[in-house]
Short mmCIF file of C-alpha atoms in Angstrom, two decimals:
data_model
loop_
_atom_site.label_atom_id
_atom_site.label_comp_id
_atom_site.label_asym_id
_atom_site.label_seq_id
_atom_site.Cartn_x
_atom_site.Cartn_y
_atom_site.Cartn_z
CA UNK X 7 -30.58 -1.65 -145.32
CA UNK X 8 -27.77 0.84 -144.33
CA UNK X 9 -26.99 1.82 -147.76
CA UNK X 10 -30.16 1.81 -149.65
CA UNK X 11 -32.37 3.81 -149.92
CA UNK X 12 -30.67 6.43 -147.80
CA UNK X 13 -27.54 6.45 -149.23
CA UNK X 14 -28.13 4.92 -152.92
CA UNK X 15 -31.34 4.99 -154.26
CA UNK X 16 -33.11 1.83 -155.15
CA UNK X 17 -32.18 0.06 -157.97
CA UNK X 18 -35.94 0.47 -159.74
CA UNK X 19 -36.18 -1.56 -163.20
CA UNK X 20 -32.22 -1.28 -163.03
CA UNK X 21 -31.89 -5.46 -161.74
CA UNK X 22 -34.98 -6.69 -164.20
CA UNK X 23 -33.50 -5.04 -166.96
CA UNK X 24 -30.07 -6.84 -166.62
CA UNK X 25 -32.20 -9.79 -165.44
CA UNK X 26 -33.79 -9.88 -169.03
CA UNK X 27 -30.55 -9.26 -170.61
CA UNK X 28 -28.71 -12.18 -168.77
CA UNK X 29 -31.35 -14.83 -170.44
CA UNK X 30 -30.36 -13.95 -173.87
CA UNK X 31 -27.35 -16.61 -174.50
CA UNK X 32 -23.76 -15.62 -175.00
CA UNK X 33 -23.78 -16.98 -179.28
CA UNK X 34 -26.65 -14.71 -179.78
CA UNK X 35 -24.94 -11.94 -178.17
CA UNK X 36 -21.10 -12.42 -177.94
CA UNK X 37 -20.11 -9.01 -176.26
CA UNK X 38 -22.88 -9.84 -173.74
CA UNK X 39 -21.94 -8.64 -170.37
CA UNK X 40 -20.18 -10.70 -167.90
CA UNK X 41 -22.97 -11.35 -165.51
CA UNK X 42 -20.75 -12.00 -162.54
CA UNK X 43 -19.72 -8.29 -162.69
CA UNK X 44 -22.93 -7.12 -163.34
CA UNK X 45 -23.79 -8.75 -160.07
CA UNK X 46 -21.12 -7.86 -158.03
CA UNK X 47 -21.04 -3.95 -158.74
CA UNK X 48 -24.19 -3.70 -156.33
CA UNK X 49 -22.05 -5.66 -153.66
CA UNK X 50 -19.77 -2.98 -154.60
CA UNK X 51 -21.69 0.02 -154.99
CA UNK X 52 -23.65 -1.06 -151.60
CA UNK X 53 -19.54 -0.86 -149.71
CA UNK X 54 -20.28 -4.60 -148.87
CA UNK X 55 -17.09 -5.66 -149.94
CA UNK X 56 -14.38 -3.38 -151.38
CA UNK X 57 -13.09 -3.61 -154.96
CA UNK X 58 -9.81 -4.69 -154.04
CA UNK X 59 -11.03 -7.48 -152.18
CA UNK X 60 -11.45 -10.61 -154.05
CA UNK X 61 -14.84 -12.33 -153.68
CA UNK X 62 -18.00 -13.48 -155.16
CA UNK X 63 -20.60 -12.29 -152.70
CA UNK X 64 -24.02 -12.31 -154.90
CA UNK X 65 -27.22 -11.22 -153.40
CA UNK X 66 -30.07 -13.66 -152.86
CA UNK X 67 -33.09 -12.99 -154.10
CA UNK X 68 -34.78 -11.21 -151.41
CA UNK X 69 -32.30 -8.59 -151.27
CA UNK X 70 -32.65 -7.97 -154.84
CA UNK X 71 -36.35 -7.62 -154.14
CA UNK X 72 -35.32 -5.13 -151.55
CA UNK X 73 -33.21 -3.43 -153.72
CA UNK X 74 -36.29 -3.16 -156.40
CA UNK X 75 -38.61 -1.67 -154.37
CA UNK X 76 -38.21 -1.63 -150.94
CA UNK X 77 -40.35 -3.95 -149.23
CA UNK X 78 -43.12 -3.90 -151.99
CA UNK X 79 -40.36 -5.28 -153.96
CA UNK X 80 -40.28 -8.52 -151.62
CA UNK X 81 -43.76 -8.76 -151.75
CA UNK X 82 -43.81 -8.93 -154.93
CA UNK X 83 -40.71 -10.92 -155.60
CA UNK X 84 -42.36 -13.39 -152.72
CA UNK X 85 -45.62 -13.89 -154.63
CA UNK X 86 -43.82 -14.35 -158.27
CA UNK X 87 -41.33 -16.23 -156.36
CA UNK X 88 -44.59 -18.61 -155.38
CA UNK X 89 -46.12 -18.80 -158.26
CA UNK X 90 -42.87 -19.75 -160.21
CA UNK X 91 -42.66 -22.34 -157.69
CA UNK X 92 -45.72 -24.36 -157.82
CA UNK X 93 -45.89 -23.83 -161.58
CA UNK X 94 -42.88 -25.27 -162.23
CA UNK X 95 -43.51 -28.23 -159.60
CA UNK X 96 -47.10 -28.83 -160.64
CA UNK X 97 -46.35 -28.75 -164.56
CA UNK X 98 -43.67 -31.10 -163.95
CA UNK X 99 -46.02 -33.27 -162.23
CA UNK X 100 -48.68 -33.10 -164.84
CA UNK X 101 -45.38 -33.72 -167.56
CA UNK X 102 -43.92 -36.78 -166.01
CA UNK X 103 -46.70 -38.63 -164.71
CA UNK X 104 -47.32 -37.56 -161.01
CA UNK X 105 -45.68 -36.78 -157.86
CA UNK X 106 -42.73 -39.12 -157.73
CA UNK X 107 -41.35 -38.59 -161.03
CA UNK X 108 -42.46 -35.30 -161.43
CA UNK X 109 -41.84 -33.21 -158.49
CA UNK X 110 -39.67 -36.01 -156.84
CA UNK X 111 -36.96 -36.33 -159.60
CA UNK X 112 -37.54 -33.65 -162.76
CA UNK X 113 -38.32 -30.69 -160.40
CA UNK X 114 -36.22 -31.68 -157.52
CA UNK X 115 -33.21 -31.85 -160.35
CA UNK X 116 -33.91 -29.16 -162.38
CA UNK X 117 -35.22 -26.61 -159.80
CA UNK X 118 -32.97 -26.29 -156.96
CA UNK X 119 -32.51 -22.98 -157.53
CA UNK X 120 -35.73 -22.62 -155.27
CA UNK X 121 -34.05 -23.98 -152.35
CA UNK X 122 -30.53 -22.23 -152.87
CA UNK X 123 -31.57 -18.94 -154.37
CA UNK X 124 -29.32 -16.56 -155.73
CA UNK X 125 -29.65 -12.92 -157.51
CA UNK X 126 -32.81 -11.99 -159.98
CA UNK X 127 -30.00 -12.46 -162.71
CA UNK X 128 -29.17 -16.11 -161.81
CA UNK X 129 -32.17 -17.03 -160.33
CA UNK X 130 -34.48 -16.04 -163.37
CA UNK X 131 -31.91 -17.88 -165.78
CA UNK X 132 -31.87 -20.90 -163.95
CA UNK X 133 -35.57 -21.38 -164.03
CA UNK X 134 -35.44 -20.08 -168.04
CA UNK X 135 -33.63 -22.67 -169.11
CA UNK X 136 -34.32 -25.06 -166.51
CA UNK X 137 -38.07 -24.51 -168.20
CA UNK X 138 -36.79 -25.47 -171.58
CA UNK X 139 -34.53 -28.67 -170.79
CA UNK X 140 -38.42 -29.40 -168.73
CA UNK X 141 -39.66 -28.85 -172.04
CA UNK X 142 -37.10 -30.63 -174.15
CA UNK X 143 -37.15 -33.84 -171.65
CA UNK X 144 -40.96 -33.92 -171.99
CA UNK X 145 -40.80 -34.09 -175.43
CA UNK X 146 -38.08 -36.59 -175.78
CA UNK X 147 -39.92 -39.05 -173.69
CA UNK X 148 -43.30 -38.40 -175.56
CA UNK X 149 -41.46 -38.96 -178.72
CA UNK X 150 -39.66 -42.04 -177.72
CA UNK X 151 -42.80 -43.41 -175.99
CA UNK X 152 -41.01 -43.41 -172.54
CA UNK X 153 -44.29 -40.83 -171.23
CA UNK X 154 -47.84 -41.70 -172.30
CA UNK X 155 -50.29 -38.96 -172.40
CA UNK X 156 -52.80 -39.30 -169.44
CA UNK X 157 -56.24 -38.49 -169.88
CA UNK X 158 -57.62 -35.62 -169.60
CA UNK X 159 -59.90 -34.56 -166.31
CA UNK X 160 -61.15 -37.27 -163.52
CA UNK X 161 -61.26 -40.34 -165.03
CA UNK X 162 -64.40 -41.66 -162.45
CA UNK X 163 -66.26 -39.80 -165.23
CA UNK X 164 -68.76 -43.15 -166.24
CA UNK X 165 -68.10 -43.53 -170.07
CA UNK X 166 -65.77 -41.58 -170.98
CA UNK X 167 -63.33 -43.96 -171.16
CA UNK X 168 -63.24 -47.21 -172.41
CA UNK X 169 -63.21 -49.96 -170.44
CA UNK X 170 -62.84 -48.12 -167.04
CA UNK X 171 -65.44 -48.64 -164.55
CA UNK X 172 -66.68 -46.01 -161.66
CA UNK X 173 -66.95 -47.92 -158.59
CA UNK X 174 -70.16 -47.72 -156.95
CA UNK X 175 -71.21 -47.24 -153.24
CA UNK X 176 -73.96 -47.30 -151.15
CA UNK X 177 -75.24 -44.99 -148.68
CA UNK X 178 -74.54 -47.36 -146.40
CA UNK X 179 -70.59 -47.63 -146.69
CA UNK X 180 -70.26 -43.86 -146.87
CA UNK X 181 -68.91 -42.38 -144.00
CA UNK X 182 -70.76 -39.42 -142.01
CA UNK X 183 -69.76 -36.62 -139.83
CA UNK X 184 -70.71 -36.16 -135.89
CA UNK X 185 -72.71 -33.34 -134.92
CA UNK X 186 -69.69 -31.41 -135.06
CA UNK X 187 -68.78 -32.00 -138.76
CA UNK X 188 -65.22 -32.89 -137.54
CA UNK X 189 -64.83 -36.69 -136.98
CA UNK X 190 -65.47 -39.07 -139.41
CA UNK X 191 -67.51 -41.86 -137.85
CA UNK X 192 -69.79 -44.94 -139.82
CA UNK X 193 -73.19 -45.10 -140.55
CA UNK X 194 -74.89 -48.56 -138.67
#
């Protein structure tokens, strides 16, 4: 906050633009920039740490938000940061067959960069190709029958499935509301 914006200005499209760059792999691109340096000039730059010193001090994610943009930058970076989140935790859930498997082992595993964070550069690439081992694992088990595909929408749907009956209740065993619409009490 002492160095930017009055004394460097901020960073702009600067971070997404090496962000971007860091996804494409090092085979495709072998005089790809050493991402590490990339990183640490802004600790640099910013008189964090001196040159001479050696360290690897990355910024987390909310600095390089702040760096972006100021604090529209972290608002933004907070909602994308959200949305990136459940995505990720609800598709894996929808992938691997619910909550346990999905968002208890496959996100868990594959997404602690959510917990940790890190800089745009690292964190972005982390959920890249944390996205595409998702994908990869999710087809491997489809193809080797170890996931079954689920159906579709509720299943209480009557008829739409074979063989799977809606249970039916009366008025009677529903439960009601008090006059408050608060506490669930029964019908006698």
């Amino acid at each position: 906050l002492r160095q930017v914006p009055s004394k460097h200005p901020y960073y702009g499209g600067a971070i997404i633009v090496q962000t971007g760059l860091n996804l494409i792999p090092r085979f495709a691109w072998p005089g790809k920039p050493n991402t590490e340096n990339m990183v640490m000039d802004r600790v640099f730059e910013n008189f964090i740490y001196a040159r001479a010193q050696i360290v690897s001090a990355k910024p987390q994610y909310v600095v390089d938000a702040y760096l972006t943009a100021g604090a529209i930058g972290i608002v933004v970076a907070g909602i994308v940061f959200g949305i990136l989140a459940t995505y990720m935790s609800r598709l894996a859930e929808r992938w691997f067959g619910g909550y346990l498997m999905g968002s208890g082992l496959v996100f868990s595993a594959l997404f602690q960069i959510f917990w940790r964070g890190n800089s745009f550069e690292f964190f972005f690439g982390t959920i890249f190709w944390s996205a595409l081992l998702m994908f990869g694992l999710f087809q491997a088990g489809r193809a080797m029958h170890f996931l079954v595909p689920a159906p579709r929408g509720p299943v209480r749907r009557a008829g739409k499935y074979p063989g799977v009956q809606r249970p039916q209740r009366s008025l009677e065993s529903a439960p009601a509301f008090d006059n408050a619409g608060v506490l669930p009490r029964r019908v006698t």
